[in-house]
Short mmCIF file of C-alpha atoms in Angstrom, two decimals:
data_model
loop_
_atom_site.label_atom_id
_atom_site.label_comp_id
_atom_site.label_asym_id
_atom_site.label_seq_id
_atom_site.Cartn_x
_atom_site.Cartn_y
_atom_site.Cartn_z
CA LYS A 119 60.00 29.53 -33.50
CA ALA A 120 63.02 27.59 -32.31
CA GLY A 121 66.22 27.96 -34.32
CA VAL A 122 68.52 25.33 -35.76
CA THR A 123 69.92 23.11 -33.04
CA GLN A 124 73.06 21.01 -33.20
CA THR A 125 74.31 18.32 -30.86
CA PRO A 126 76.74 17.87 -29.37
CA ARG A 127 78.28 21.33 -29.16
CA TYR A 128 81.76 20.04 -28.44
CA LEU A 129 83.40 16.74 -29.25
CA ILE A 130 86.89 15.29 -28.82
CA LYS A 131 87.92 12.22 -30.77
CA THR A 132 91.16 10.47 -31.68
CA ARG A 133 92.51 9.69 -35.12
CA GLY A 134 90.89 6.73 -36.79
CA GLN A 135 87.64 6.97 -34.89
CA GLN A 136 84.34 7.92 -36.45
CA VAL A 137 81.88 10.57 -35.34
CA THR A 138 78.23 11.42 -35.90
CA LEU A 139 76.87 14.94 -35.59
CA SER A 140 73.20 15.81 -35.38
CA CYS A 141 71.17 18.75 -36.64
CA SER A 142 67.53 19.66 -36.11
CA PRO A 143 66.29 22.29 -38.58
CA ILE A 144 63.78 25.03 -37.98
CA SER A 145 60.28 23.60 -37.96
CA GLY A 146 58.89 23.46 -41.50
CA HIS A 147 62.28 23.64 -43.21
CA ARG A 148 62.93 20.63 -45.41
CA SER A 149 66.39 21.60 -46.63
CA VAL A 150 69.44 21.03 -44.45
CA SER A 151 72.99 21.89 -45.46
CA TRP A 152 76.29 21.21 -43.75
CA TYR A 153 79.44 23.33 -43.76
CA GLN A 154 82.94 22.88 -42.41
CA GLN A 155 84.73 25.91 -40.98
CA THR A 156 88.51 25.89 -40.41
CA PRO A 157 91.02 28.74 -40.00
CA GLY A 158 92.90 27.66 -43.10
CA GLN A 159 90.13 26.78 -45.54
CA GLY A 160 87.34 28.97 -44.22
CA LEU A 161 83.73 27.96 -44.72
CA GLN A 162 83.24 25.10 -47.14
CA PHE A 163 80.02 23.45 -48.27
CA LEU A 164 79.77 19.75 -47.51
CA PHE A 165 76.33 18.69 -48.74
CA GLU A 166 72.64 19.50 -48.79
CA TYR A 167 69.70 17.24 -48.07
CA PHE A 168 66.11 17.85 -49.06
CA SER A 169 63.26 15.47 -48.24
CA GLU A 170 65.71 12.70 -47.31
CA THR A 171 67.67 12.98 -50.58
CA GLN A 172 71.12 14.39 -51.07
CA ARG A 173 70.65 17.21 -53.51
CA ASN A 174 74.08 18.78 -53.71
CA LYS A 175 77.57 17.80 -52.64
CA GLY A 176 80.79 19.68 -52.07
CA ASN A 177 84.32 18.55 -52.76
CA PHE A 178 85.02 16.37 -49.74
CA PRO A 179 86.26 12.77 -49.56
CA GLY A 180 83.87 9.86 -49.16
CA ARG A 181 84.70 9.68 -45.44
CA PHE A 182 82.18 12.49 -45.04
CA SER A 183 78.61 11.34 -45.39
CA GLY A 184 75.19 12.37 -44.25
CA ARG A 185 71.57 11.48 -44.17
CA GLN A 186 68.22 13.04 -43.48
CA PHE A 187 65.24 11.56 -41.74
CA SER A 188 61.56 11.92 -42.51
CA ASN A 189 61.22 14.64 -39.84
CA SER A 190 63.98 16.62 -41.65
CA ARG A 191 66.52 16.07 -38.90
CA SER A 192 69.93 15.36 -40.35
CA GLU A 193 73.07 13.61 -39.29
CA MET A 194 76.58 13.94 -40.59
CA ASN A 195 79.13 11.17 -40.22
CA VAL A 196 82.89 11.30 -40.57
CA SER A 197 84.73 8.00 -40.61
CA THR A 198 88.42 7.33 -40.02
CA LEU A 199 89.03 10.74 -38.52
CA GLU A 200 92.17 12.67 -39.42
CA LEU A 201 93.80 15.56 -37.56
CA GLY A 202 92.71 17.87 -40.38
CA ASP A 203 89.06 17.13 -39.70
CA SER A 204 89.25 19.30 -36.59
CA ALA A 205 86.82 22.09 -37.35
CA LEU A 206 83.57 23.79 -36.52
CA TYR A 207 80.77 21.97 -38.34
CA LEU A 208 77.80 24.15 -39.07
CA CYS A 209 74.35 23.03 -40.04
CA ALA A 210 71.89 25.32 -41.79
CA SER A 211 68.27 25.03 -42.84
CA ARG A 212 66.13 27.04 -45.21
CA PRO A 213 62.48 27.24 -46.19
CA ASP A 214 61.42 26.03 -49.62
CA SER A 215 60.53 29.53 -50.73
CA SER A 216 63.82 31.20 -49.83
CA TYR A 217 66.41 32.51 -52.26
CA ASN A 218 68.93 30.16 -50.72
CA GLU A 219 68.94 32.13 -47.48
CA GLN A 220 70.33 29.81 -44.84
CA PHE A 221 69.63 29.85 -41.11
CA PHE A 222 72.62 28.53 -39.22
CA GLY A 223 72.92 26.60 -36.01
CA PRO A 224 75.61 27.26 -33.39
CA GLY A 225 77.84 24.50 -34.70
CA THR A 226 79.65 21.48 -33.32
CA ARG A 227 83.29 22.00 -32.46
CA LEU A 228 85.16 18.78 -33.32
CA THR A 229 88.70 18.28 -32.09
CA VAL A 230 90.68 15.31 -33.38
CA LEU A 231 93.72 14.29 -31.32
CA ALA B 191 81.73 28.50 -61.11
CA GLN B 192 81.18 31.05 -58.40
CA SER B 193 83.67 32.67 -56.07
CA VAL B 194 83.89 35.45 -53.51
CA THR B 195 86.81 37.67 -52.57
CA GLN B 196 86.79 39.76 -49.44
CA LEU B 197 89.45 42.44 -49.44
CA GLY B 198 91.15 42.73 -46.08
CA SER B 199 91.16 39.94 -43.52
CA HIS B 200 91.25 42.49 -40.71
CA VAL B 201 89.65 45.92 -40.58
CA SER B 202 89.92 48.25 -37.61
CA VAL B 203 87.77 51.34 -37.09
CA SER B 204 87.09 53.74 -34.25
CA GLU B 205 83.74 53.78 -32.54
CA GLY B 206 81.45 56.14 -34.47
CA ALA B 207 83.44 55.86 -37.70
CA LEU B 208 82.22 54.50 -41.01
CA VAL B 209 82.44 50.76 -41.50
CA LEU B 210 83.25 49.53 -45.03
CA LEU B 211 83.83 45.86 -45.71
CA ARG B 212 84.56 44.93 -49.29
CA CYS B 213 83.25 41.97 -51.23
CA ASN B 214 83.68 41.10 -54.89
CA TYR B 215 82.09 38.08 -56.50
CA SER B 216 82.33 36.04 -59.66
CA SER B 217 79.28 34.33 -61.09
CA SER B 218 78.24 33.21 -64.56
CA VAL B 219 74.55 33.46 -63.64
CA PRO B 220 72.62 36.16 -61.78
CA PRO B 221 73.88 35.98 -58.21
CA TYR B 222 72.18 35.92 -54.88
CA LEU B 223 74.42 37.72 -52.41
CA PHE B 224 74.52 37.59 -48.64
CA TRP B 225 76.38 39.05 -45.70
CA TYR B 226 76.61 37.04 -42.51
CA VAL B 227 78.13 37.93 -39.14
CA GLN B 228 79.73 35.50 -36.72
CA TYR B 229 80.40 36.26 -33.07
CA PRO B 230 82.89 34.10 -31.13
CA ASN B 231 81.73 30.56 -30.50
CA GLN B 232 78.50 31.11 -32.39
CA GLY B 233 77.01 30.24 -35.75
CA LEU B 234 76.34 32.66 -38.59
CA GLN B 235 73.63 35.29 -38.47
CA LEU B 236 72.24 36.81 -41.66
CA LEU B 237 72.76 40.58 -41.87
CA LEU B 238 71.21 41.19 -45.28
CA LYS B 239 70.69 39.69 -48.72
CA TYR B 240 70.31 40.67 -52.35
CA THR B 241 68.33 38.41 -54.63
CA THR B 242 66.42 40.55 -57.13
CA GLY B 243 65.00 44.05 -57.30
CA ALA B 244 66.40 47.03 -55.44
CA THR B 245 70.17 47.05 -55.50
CA LEU B 246 70.56 48.90 -52.20
CA VAL B 247 69.56 46.55 -49.43
CA LYS B 248 69.19 47.34 -45.77
CA GLY B 249 69.79 44.82 -43.06
CA ILE B 250 69.80 44.47 -39.33
CA ASN B 251 71.80 46.60 -36.90
CA GLY B 252 72.08 49.53 -39.31
CA PHE B 253 74.05 47.72 -42.01
CA GLU B 254 73.40 48.10 -45.70
CA ALA B 255 74.98 46.92 -48.93
CA GLU B 256 74.74 47.86 -52.57
CA PHE B 257 74.81 45.38 -55.43
CA LYS B 258 76.84 46.79 -58.32
CA LYS B 259 76.72 44.45 -61.27
CA SER B 260 79.20 46.43 -63.37
CA GLU B 261 81.77 46.23 -60.58
CA THR B 262 80.77 42.71 -59.43
CA SER B 263 80.74 44.09 -55.91
CA PHE B 264 78.54 43.89 -52.83
CA HIS B 265 80.27 46.02 -50.21
CA LEU B 266 78.87 46.23 -46.68
CA THR B 267 78.63 49.60 -44.92
CA LYS B 268 77.45 51.08 -41.65
CA PRO B 269 77.59 54.83 -41.05
CA SER B 270 78.66 54.66 -37.41
CA ALA B 271 80.46 51.73 -35.80
CA HIS B 272 79.49 50.48 -32.39
CA MET B 273 81.61 48.37 -30.06
CA SER B 274 79.10 45.56 -30.40
CA ASP B 275 79.85 45.37 -34.16
CA ALA B 276 83.21 43.71 -33.46
CA ALA B 277 82.91 40.27 -35.07
CA GLU B 278 83.80 38.35 -38.20
CA TYR B 279 81.86 39.12 -41.36
CA PHE B 280 81.37 36.80 -44.31
CA CYS B 281 80.17 37.57 -47.79
CA ALA B 282 78.55 34.70 -49.67
CA VAL B 283 77.20 34.03 -53.16
CA SER B 284 74.67 31.58 -54.50
CA SER B 285 72.21 31.42 -57.39
CA TYR B 286 68.92 29.90 -58.48
CA ASN B 287 70.59 26.67 -59.61
CA GLN B 288 72.72 26.09 -56.50
CA GLY B 289 70.08 24.86 -54.09
CA GLY B 290 71.34 25.28 -50.54
CA LYS B 291 74.97 25.80 -51.50
CA LEU B 292 76.60 29.04 -50.43
CA ILE B 293 80.12 29.98 -51.51
CA PHE B 294 81.78 32.08 -48.82
CA GLY B 295 84.60 34.56 -48.84
CA GLN B 296 87.45 34.15 -46.39
CA GLY B 297 85.93 36.55 -43.91
CA THR B 298 86.87 39.95 -42.52
CA GLU B 299 87.45 40.44 -38.83
CA LEU B 300 86.19 43.83 -37.72
CA SER B 301 87.71 45.47 -34.65
CA VAL B 302 86.16 48.58 -33.11
CA LYS B 303 88.37 50.83 -31.02
CA PRO B 304 86.87 52.98 -28.26
#
């Protein structure tokens, strides 16, 4: 079974721009979560989507948003990019029956100049 | 609220020596506990998990961890380190009411000396 895939793997943007990241979960997984990883703040939960509905949200500003499609693929959008948004963005999926065990993708490395 | 503290941001061991990475958690409800490993430029890979039942859990690559409720700990061990174990390790906590949300510790970078 194919793992979680994320595109693109690397991205360079400038301040003020917006960016969209994509995540395809493992086949059959309906839950997709997003995390931000930075050297200073570590791994922080952004939000979780399940069956196209946002089910949980972390403590991030409204510039960070997401959505999920009927095939469970998810996108994350960051508007008005700031230098501090430079990070590795990780997507994870999990099966309905799991005890919150997440399967992570390789991440998208976003650099904001 | 839940939180995780990993003691030691860097741990260095010799090849063949015991690996011990420490993790303490805080949770007001029964926790689910996880250890993940991250190699450079890669995502996170699950090493092992504790949800219910046996408190000593075995994972991949010879790692194991013991859930100690009285000490609120979930330390990761491996009897004999291998060079390929060099990576960053993250402890995480969740619970039945958290959905897909994991709370991570700050991570411990493990170095293995030949």
